Tab-separated table of C-alpha atoms in Angstrom:
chain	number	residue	atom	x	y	z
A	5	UNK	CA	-29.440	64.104	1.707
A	6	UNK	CA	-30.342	60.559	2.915
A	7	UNK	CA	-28.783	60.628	6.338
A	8	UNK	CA	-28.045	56.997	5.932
A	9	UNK	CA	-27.234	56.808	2.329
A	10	UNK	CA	-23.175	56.138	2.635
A	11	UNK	CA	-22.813	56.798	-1.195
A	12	UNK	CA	-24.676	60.520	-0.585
A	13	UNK	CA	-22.316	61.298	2.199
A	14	UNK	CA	-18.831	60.623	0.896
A	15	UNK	CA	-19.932	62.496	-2.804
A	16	UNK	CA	-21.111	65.323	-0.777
A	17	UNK	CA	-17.585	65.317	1.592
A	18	UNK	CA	-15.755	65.186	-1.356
A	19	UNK	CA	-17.791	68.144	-2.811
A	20	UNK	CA	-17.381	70.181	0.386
A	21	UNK	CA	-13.382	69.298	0.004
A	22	UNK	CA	-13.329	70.997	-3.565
A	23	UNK	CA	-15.247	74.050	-1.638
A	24	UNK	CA	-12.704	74.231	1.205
A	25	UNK	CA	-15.348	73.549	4.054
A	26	UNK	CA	-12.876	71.029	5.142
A	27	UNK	CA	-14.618	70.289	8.759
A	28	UNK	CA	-18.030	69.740	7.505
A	29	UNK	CA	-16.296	67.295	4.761
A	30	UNK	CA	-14.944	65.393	7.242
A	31	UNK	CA	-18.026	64.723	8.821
A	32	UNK	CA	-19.730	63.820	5.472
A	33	UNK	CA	-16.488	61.595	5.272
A	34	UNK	CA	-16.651	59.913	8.284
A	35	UNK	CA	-20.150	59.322	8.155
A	36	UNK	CA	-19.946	57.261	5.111
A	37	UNK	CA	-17.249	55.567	6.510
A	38	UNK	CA	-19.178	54.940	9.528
A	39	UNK	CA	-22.360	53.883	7.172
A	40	UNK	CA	-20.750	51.797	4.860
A	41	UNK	CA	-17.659	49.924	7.126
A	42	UNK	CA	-17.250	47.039	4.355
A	43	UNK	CA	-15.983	49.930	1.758
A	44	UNK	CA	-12.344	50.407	1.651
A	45	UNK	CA	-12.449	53.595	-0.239
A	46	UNK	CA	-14.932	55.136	2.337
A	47	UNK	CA	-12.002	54.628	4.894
A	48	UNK	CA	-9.283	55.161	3.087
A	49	UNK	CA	-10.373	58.714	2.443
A	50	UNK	CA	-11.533	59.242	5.812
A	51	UNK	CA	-8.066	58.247	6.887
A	52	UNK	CA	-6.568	60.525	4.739
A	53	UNK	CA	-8.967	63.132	5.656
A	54	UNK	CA	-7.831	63.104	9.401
A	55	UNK	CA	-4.673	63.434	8.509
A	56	UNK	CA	-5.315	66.218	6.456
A	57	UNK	CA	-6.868	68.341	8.958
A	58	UNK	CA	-4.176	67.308	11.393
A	59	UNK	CA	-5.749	64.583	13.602
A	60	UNK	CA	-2.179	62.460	13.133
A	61	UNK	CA	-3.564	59.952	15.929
A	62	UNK	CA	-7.254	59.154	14.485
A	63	UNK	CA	-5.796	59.132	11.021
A	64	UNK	CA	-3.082	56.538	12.586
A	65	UNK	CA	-6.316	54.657	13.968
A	66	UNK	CA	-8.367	54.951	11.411
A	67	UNK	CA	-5.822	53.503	8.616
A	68	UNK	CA	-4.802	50.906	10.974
A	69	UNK	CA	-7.945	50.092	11.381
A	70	UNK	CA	-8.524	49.806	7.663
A	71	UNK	CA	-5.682	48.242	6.937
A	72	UNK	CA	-6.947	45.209	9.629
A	73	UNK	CA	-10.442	44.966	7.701
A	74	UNK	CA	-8.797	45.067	4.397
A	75	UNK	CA	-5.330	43.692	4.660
A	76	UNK	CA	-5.468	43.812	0.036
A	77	UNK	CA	-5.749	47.115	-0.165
A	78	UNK	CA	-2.774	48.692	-1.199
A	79	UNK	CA	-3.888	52.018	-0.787
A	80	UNK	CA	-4.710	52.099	2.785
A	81	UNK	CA	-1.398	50.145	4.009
A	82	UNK	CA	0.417	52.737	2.058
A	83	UNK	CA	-0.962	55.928	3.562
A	84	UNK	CA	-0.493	54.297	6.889
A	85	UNK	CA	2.979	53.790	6.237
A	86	UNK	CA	3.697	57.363	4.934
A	87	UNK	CA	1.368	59.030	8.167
A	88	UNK	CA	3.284	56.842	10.202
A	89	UNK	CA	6.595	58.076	8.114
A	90	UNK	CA	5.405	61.679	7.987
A	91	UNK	CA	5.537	61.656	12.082
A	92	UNK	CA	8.622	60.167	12.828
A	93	UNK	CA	7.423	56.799	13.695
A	94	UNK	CA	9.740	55.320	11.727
A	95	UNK	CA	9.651	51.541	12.470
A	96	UNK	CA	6.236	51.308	12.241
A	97	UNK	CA	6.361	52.888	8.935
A	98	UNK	CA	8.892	50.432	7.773
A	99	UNK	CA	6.844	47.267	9.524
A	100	UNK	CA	3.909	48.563	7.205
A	101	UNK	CA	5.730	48.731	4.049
A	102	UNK	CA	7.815	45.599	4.378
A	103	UNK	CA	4.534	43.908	4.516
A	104	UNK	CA	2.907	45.978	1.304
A	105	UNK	CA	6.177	44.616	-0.509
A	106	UNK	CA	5.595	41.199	0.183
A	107	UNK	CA	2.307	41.681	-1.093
A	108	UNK	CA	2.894	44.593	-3.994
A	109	UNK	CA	6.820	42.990	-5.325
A	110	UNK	CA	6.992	44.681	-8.226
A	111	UNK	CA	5.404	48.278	-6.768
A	112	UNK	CA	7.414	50.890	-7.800
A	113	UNK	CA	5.995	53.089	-4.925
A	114	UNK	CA	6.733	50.525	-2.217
A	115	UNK	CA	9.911	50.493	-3.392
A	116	UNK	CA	10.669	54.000	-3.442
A	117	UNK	CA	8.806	54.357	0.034
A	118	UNK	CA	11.170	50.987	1.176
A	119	UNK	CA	14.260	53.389	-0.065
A	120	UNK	CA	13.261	56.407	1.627
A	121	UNK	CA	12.486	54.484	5.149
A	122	UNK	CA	15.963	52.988	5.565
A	123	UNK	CA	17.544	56.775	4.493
A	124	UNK	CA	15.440	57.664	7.298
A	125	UNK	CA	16.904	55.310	9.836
């Protein structure tokens, strides 16, 4: 494995994932993410990832993050909003997915997502 070969690193996370060696994934995962910042799906999964394996407040970070870098990626704003959703922070969730509706109108997801936020409230 090429230790800076981004590409290497997430195939090999995911393969670890499928294997259920879900710590050393999430270092493969990270460290494409880390390699290779100007790929969305590298951080997307590696936001996902850390909220897999419980780290609510680095996934939180990490989407966030993503969501900053690239503000088109439907994706990443929507696991954002459903971490943020899936721990109770609410109005952040909903701050998130008003803004993926103004950029996803006709999103059946965002819609549903929009729906389930204000039973929420």
């Amino acid at each position: 494995l090429n230790p800076t070969f981004a590409p290497a690193h997430h195939a090999y996370g995911l393969f670890l994932v499928r294997t259920g060696d879900y710590e050393r994934a999430f270092e493969h995962i990270s460290a494409a993410a880390e390699l290779d910042p100007s790929n969305s799906r590298y951080a997307y999964v590696y936001g996902v990832a850390a909220n897999s394996l419980g780290r609510v407040d680095d996934a939180v970070t990490i989407l966030n993050n993503a969501w900053i870098r690239f503000p088109d990626d439907m994706e990443i704003g929507y696991a954002l909003a459903t971490v943020l959703r899936d721990n109770d922070q609410i109005e952040s969730a909903a701050t998130v997915a008003a803004a993926l509706k103004s950029q996803f109108p006709d999103n059946p997801n965002i819609d549903a997502l929009l729906k389930n936020l204000s039973a929420s409230h």
